[in-house]
Short mmCIF file of C-alpha atoms in Angstrom, two decimals:
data_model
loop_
_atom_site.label_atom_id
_atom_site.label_comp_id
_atom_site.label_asym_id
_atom_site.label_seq_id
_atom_site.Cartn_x
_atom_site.Cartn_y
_atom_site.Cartn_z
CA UNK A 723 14.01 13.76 20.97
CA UNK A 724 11.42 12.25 18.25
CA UNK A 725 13.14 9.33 16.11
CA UNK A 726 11.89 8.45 12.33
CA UNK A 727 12.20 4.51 11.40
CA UNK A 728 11.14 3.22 8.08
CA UNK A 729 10.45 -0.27 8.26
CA UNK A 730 10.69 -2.52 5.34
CA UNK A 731 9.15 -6.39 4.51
CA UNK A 732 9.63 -8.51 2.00
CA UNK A 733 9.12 -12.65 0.53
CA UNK A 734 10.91 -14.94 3.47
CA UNK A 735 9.99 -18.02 0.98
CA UNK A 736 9.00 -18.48 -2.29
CA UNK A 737 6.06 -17.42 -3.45
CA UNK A 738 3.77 -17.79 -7.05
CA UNK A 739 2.42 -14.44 -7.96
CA UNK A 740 -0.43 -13.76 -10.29
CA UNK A 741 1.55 -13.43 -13.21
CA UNK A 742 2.36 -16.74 -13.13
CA UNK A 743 6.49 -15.83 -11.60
CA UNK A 744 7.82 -17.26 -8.73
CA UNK A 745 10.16 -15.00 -6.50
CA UNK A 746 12.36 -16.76 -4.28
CA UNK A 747 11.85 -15.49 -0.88
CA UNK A 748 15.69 -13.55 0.26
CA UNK A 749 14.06 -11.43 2.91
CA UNK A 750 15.78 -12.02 6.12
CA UNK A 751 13.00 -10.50 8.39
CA UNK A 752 11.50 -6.96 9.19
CA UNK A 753 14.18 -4.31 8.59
CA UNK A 754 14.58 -0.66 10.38
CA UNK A 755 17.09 1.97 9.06
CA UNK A 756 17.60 5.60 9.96
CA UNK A 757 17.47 8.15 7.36
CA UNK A 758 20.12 11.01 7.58
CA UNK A 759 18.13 13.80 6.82
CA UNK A 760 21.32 16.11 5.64
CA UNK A 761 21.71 13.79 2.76
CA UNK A 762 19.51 11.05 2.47
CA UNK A 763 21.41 7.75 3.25
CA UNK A 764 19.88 5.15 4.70
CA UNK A 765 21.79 3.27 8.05
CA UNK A 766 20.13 0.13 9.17
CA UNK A 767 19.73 -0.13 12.61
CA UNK A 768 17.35 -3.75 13.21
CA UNK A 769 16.37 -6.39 11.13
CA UNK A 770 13.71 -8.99 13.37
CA UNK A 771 13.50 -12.20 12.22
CA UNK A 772 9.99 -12.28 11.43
CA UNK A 773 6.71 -14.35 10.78
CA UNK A 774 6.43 -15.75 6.78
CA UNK A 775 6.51 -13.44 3.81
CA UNK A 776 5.90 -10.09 5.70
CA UNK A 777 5.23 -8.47 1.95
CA UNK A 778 3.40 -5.50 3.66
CA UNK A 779 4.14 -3.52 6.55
CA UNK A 780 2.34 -0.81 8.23
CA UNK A 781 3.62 1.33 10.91
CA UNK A 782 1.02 2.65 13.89
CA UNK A 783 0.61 6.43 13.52
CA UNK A 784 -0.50 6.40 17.21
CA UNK A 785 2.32 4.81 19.32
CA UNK A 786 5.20 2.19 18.72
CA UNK A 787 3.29 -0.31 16.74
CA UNK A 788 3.84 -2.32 13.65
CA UNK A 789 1.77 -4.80 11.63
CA UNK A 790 2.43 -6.94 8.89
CA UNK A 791 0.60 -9.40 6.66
CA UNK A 792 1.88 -12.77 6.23
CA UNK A 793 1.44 -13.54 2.37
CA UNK A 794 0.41 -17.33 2.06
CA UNK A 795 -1.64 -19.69 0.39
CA UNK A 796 -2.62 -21.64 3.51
CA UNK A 797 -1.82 -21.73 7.50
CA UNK A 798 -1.65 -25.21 8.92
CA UNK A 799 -3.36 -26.38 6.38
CA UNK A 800 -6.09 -23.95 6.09
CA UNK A 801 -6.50 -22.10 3.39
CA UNK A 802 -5.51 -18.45 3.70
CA UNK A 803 -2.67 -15.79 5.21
CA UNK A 804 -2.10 -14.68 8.74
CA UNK A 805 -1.33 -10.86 10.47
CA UNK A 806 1.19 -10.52 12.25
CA UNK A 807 1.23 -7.93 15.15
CA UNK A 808 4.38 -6.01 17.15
CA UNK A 809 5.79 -3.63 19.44
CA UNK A 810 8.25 -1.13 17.77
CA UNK A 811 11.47 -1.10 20.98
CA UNK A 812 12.13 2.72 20.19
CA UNK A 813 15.54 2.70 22.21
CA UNK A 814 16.57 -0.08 19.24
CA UNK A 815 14.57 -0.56 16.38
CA UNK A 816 13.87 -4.24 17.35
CA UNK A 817 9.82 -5.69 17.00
CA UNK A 818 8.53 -7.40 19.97
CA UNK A 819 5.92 -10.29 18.95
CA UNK A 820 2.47 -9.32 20.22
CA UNK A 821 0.43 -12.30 18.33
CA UNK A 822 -0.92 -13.56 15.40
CA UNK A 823 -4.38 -14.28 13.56
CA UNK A 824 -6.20 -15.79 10.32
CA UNK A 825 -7.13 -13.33 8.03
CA UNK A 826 -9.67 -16.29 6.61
CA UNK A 827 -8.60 -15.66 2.89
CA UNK A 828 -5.30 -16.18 1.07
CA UNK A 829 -2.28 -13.83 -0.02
CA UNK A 830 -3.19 -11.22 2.71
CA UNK A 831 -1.51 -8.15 0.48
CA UNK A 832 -2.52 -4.80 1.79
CA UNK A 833 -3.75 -3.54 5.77
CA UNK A 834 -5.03 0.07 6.63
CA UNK A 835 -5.92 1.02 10.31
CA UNK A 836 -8.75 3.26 10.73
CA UNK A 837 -8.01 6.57 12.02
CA UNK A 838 -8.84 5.85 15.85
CA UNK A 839 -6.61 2.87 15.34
CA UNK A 840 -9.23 0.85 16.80
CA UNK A 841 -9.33 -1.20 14.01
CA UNK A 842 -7.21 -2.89 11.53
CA UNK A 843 -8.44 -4.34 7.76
CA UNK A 844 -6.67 -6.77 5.72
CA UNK A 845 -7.31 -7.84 2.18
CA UNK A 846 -6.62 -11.30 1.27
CA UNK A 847 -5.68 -10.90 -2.80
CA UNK A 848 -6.26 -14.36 -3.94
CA UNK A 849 -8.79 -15.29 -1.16
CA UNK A 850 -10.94 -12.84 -2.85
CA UNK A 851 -12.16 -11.32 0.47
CA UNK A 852 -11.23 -8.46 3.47
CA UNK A 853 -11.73 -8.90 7.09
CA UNK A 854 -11.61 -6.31 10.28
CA UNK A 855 -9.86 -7.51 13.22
CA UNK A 856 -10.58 -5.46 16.84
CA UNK A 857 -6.40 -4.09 18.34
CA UNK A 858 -6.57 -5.01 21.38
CA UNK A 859 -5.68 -2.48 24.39
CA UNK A 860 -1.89 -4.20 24.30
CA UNK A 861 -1.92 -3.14 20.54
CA UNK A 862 -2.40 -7.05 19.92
CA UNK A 863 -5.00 -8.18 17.21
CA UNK A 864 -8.36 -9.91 18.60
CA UNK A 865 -10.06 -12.41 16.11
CA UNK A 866 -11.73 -11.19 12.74
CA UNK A 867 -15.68 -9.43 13.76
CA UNK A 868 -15.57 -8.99 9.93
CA UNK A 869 -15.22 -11.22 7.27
CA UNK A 870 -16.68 -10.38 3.37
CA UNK A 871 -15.66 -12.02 0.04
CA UNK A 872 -16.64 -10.40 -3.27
CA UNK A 873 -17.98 -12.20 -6.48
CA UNK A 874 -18.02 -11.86 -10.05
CA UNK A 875 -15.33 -11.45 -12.59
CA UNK A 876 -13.61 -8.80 -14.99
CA UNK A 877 -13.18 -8.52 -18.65
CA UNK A 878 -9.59 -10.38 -18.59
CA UNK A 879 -10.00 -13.68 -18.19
CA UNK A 880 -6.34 -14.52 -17.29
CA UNK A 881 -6.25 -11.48 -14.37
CA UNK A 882 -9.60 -11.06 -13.91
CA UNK A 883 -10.73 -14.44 -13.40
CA UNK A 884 -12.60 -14.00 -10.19
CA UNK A 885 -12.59 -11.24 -7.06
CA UNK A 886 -9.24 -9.28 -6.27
CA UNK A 887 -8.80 -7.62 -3.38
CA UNK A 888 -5.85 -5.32 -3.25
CA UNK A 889 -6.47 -2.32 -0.94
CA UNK A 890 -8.97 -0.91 2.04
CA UNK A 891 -8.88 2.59 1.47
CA UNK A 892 -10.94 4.84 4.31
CA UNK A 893 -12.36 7.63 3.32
CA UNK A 894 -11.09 10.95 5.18
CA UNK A 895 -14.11 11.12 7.73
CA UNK A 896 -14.17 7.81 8.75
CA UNK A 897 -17.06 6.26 8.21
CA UNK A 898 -16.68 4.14 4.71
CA UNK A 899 -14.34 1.83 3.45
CA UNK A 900 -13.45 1.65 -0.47
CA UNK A 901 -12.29 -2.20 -1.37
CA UNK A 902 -10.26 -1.49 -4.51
CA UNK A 903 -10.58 -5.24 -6.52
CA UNK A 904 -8.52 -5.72 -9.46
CA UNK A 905 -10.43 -8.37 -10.59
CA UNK A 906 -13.72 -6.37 -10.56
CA UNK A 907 -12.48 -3.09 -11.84
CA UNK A 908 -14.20 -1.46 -8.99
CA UNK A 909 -13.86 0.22 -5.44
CA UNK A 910 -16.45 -1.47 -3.69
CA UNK A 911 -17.88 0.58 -0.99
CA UNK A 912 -18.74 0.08 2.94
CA UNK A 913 -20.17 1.51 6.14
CA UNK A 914 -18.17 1.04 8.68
CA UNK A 915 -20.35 0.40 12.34
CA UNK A 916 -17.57 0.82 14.40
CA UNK A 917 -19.59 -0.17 17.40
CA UNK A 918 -19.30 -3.65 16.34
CA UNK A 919 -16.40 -3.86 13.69
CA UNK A 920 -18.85 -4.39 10.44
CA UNK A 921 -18.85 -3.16 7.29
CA UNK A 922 -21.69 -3.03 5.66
CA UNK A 923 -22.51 -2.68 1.37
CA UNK A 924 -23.44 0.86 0.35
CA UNK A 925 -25.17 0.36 -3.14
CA UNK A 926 -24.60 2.97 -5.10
CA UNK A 927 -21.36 4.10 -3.90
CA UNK A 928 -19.45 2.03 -5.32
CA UNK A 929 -16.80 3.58 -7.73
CA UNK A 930 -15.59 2.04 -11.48
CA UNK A 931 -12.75 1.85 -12.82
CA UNK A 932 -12.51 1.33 -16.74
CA UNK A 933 -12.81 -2.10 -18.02
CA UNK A 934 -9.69 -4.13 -18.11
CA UNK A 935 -7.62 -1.72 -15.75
CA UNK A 936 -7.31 -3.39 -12.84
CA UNK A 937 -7.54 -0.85 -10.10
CA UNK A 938 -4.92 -1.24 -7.56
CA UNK A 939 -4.46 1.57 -4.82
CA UNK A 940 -6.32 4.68 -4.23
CA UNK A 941 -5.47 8.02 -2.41
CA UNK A 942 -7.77 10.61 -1.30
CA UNK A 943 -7.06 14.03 -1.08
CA UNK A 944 -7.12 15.82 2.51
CA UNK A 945 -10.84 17.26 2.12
CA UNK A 946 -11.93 13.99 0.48
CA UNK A 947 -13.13 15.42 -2.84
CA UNK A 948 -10.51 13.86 -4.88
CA UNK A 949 -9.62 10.25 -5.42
CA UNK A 950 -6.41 9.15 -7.20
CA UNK A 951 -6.49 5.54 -8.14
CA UNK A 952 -3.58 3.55 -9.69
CA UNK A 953 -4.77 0.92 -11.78
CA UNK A 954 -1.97 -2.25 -12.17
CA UNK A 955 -3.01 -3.71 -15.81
CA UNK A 956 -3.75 -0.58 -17.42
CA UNK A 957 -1.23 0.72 -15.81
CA UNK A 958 -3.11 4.27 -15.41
CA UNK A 959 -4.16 6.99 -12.64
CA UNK A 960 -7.72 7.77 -12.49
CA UNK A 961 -8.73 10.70 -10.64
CA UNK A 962 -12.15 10.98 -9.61
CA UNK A 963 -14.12 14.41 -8.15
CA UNK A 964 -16.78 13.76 -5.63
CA UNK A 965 -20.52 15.02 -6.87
CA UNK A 966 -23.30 14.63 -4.42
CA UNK A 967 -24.56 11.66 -1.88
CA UNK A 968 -21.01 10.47 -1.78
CA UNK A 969 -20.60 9.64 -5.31
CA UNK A 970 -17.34 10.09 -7.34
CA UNK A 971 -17.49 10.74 -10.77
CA UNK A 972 -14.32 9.78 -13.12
CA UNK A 973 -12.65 13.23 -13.94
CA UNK A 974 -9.19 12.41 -16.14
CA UNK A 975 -7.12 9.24 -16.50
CA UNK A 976 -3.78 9.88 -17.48
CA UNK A 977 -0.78 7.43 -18.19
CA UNK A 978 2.10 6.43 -15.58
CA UNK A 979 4.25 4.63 -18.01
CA UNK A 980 6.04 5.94 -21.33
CA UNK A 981 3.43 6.42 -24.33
CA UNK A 982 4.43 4.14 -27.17
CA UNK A 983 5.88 1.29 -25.20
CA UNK A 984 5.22 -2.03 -26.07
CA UNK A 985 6.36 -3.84 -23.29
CA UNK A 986 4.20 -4.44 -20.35
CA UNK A 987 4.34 -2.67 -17.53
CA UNK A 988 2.46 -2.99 -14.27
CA UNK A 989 1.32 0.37 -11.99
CA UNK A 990 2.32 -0.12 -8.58
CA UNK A 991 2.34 2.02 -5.57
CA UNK A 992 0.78 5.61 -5.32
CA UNK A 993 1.33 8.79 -2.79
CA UNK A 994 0.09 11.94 -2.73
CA UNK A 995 3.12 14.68 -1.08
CA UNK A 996 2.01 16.00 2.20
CA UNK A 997 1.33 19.44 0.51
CA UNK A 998 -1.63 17.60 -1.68
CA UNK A 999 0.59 19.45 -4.79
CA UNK A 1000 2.55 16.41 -6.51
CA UNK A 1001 1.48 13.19 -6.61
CA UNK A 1002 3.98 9.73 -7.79
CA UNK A 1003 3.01 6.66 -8.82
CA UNK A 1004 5.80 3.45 -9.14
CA UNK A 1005 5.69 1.12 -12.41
CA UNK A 1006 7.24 -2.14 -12.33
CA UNK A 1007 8.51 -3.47 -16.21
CA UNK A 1008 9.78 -0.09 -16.99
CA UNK A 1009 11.10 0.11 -13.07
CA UNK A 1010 10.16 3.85 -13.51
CA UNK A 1011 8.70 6.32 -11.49
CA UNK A 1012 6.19 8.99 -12.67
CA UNK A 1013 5.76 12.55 -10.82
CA UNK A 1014 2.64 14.43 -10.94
CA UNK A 1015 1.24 18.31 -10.56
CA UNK A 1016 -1.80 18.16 -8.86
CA UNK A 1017 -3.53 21.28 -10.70
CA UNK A 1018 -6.28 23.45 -9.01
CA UNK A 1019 -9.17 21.76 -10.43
CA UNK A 1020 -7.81 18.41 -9.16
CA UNK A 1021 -6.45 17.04 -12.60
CA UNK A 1022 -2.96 15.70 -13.30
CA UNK A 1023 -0.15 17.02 -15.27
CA UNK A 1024 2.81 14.91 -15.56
CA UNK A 1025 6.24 16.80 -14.64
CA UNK A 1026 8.68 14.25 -14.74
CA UNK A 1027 9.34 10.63 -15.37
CA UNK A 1028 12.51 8.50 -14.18
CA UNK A 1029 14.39 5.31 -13.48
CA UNK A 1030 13.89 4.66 -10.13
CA UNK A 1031 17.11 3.22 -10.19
CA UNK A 1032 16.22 -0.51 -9.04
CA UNK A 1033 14.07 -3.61 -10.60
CA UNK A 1034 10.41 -3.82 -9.53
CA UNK A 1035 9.29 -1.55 -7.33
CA UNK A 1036 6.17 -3.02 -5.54
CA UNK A 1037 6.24 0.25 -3.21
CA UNK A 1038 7.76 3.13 -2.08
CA UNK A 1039 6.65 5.81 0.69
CA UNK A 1040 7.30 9.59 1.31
CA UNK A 1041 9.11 11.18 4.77
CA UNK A 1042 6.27 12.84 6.73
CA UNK A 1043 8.44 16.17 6.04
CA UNK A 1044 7.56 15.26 2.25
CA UNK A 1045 11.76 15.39 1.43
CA UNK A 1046 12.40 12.57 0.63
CA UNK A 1047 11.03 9.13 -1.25
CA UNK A 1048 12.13 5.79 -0.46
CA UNK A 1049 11.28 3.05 -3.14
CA UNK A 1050 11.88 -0.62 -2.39
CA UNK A 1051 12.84 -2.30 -5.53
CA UNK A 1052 12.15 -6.53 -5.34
CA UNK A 1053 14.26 -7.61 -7.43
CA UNK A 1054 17.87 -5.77 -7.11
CA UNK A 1055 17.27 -5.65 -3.43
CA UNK A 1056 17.61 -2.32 -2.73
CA UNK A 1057 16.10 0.77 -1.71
CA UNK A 1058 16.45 3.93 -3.49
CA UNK A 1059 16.12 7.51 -1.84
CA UNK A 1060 15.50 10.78 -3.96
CA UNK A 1061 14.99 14.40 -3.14
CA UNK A 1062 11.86 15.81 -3.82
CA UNK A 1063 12.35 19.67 -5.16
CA UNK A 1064 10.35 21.77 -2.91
CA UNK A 1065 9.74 24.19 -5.67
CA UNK A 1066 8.64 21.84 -8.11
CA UNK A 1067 8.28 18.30 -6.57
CA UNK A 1068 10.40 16.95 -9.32
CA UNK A 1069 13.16 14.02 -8.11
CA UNK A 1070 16.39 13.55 -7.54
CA UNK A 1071 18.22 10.20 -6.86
CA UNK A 1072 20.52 10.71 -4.44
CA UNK A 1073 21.25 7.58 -2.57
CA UNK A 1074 21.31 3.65 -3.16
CA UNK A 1075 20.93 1.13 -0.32
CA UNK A 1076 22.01 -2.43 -1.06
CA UNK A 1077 21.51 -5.90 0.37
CA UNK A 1078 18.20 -5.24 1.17
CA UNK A 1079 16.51 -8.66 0.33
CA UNK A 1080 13.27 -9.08 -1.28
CA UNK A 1081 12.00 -5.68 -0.48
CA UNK A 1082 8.50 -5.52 -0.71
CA UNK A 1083 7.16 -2.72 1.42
CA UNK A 1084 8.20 0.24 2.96
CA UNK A 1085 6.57 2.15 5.91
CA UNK A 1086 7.78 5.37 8.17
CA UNK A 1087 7.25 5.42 11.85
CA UNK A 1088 7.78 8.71 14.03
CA UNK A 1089 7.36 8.95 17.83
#
């Protein structure tokens, strides 16, 4: 019989975020809870005492495999984060430590794997640059073959001081990696040779966001023809429609917070639902969450926008069945679940899980 985990990380020790805040680290280790698919509750089954400041987990598609980032400013001294790699113990929900490495840039924030799982890509936030490191045959992590670091600056000189890395997005086929930098206002685009583990710049492909925005995470749609970026200062979704020679063109940019609010508010997290019909976006200030139709032509209407029932929600991730949503929320440590309407992908919260520490991240693992 398959079993589902959802795996959640969070700040171990205090950390300084952009914004100038400082959020004590309550996050007792990697967490693993059950979800009751009659009615949504959450049962936690693990929690691993982990490496520092796991603030983003991603489960292995492939087999029983879990990686996290180790947000820091410096390791031994060095300046820059670490990734931390493990063996998901199916029978218990327990990690087994499989090593460590330098991601050679500091605040590691976001990994991806590529499709083959061959390969797995960090971006360092405050380090300013993204490596590749080789998985190893025991699902271990070999040293970086990669290492790149943007330059330049954006239009907000608090924010946008210098380079940004927040996300390596792969495109559908394989073959090109999309560095979304918030402090460029740009997905900056790669070749991937995945003979050797390089990426390599493809001018002309890379795609803008608007000035200011601060582009944050990206989603493509299954055929690759639509890209749905969340953008963290602006606090907007841009979708963009792919033209010709693998060049996206901006197509609509639509709101994910409440028009007329004066407050600031941050976009966080984005997922498109398994169907490719809704698509949700978190916001931390309002601690909402926005729901999307995903119209024929590719465009966004907005169906529905809610508390999501929590403070700060850095990130929250769909069931692979596309019932259910799971948002972490930092700062009441908890994680909400709602019902997604099948008819109409609207939400419904149905569950609260407490004493959750720090959450941070939140990623689904099924074997």
């Amino acid at each position: 019989m398959s079993r589902q985990y959802y795996f959640t990380g969070g700040y171990t020790e205090p950390i300084q975020m952009a914004s100038g805040e400082i959020v004590q680290g309550r996050c007792k280790g990697i967490g693993c809870y059950k979800l009751e698919p009659e009615n949504g509750r959450l049962e936690q089954v693990a929690v691993t005492a982990s490496t520092e400041n796991p603030s983003y987990v991603l489960a292995d598609p492939r087999g029983p495999y879990l990686y996290c980032v180790n947000e820091m400013k410096s390791y031994e001294g060095v300046p820059g984060s670490t990734v931390t790699a493990y063996e998901i113990l199916p029978e218990s929900g327990k990690l087994r430590f499989l090593n460590r490495q330098f991601t050679c840039g500091a605040d590691a924030c976001h990994l991806t794997l590529t499709g083959d799982g061959r390969f797995l890509l960090a971006a360092n936030y405050s380090g300013g640059s993204f490596c590749v490191f080789p998985v190893r045959a025991d699902h271990g992590l070999e040293p970086c073959s990669c290492v790149l670091r943007h330059q330049g600056r954006g239009v907000n000189p608090e924010r946008q001081e210098s380079p940004h890395p927040h996300q390596t997005l792969m495109s559908p086929d394989g073959q090109y990696v999309y560095v979304s930098d918030l402090g460029l206002d740009r997905l900056v685009c790669y070749r991937g040779d995945w003979e050797k583990g390089w990426l390599l710049p493809e001018n002309g492909r890379d795609i803008l966001g608007l000035p200011g925005q601060g582009v944050r995470h990206g989603v493509f749609n299954q055929t690759g023809d639509r890209l749905y970026v969340m953008t963290e200062m602006g606090c907007e979704i841009n979708v963009y429609v792919w033209e010709s020679e693998g060049r996206y063109k901006l197509l609509q940019t639509v709101s994910a917070r409440e028009e007329g609010r004066r407050e600031p508010d941050l976009g966080a997290a984005i997922r498109l639902h398994p169907s490719g019909k809704w698509l949700y976006g978190s916001v931390r200030g309002s601690n909402e969450l926005a729901a999307f139709a995903v119209k024929a032509d590719g465009c966004l209407e907005r169906i529905q926008r809610l508390s999501c029932g929590g403070e700060i929600p850095r990130d929250f991730v769909l069931s692979p069945d596309g019932r259910w949503l799971l948002a972490g929320c930092q700062d009441t440590d908890s994680i909400t679940v709602f019902s997604i309407d099948g008819d109409s992908g609207t939400l419904t919260l149905v569950y609260t899980k407490r004493e959750v520490p720090c959450v941070t991240t939140v990623s689904v693992w099924e074997g």
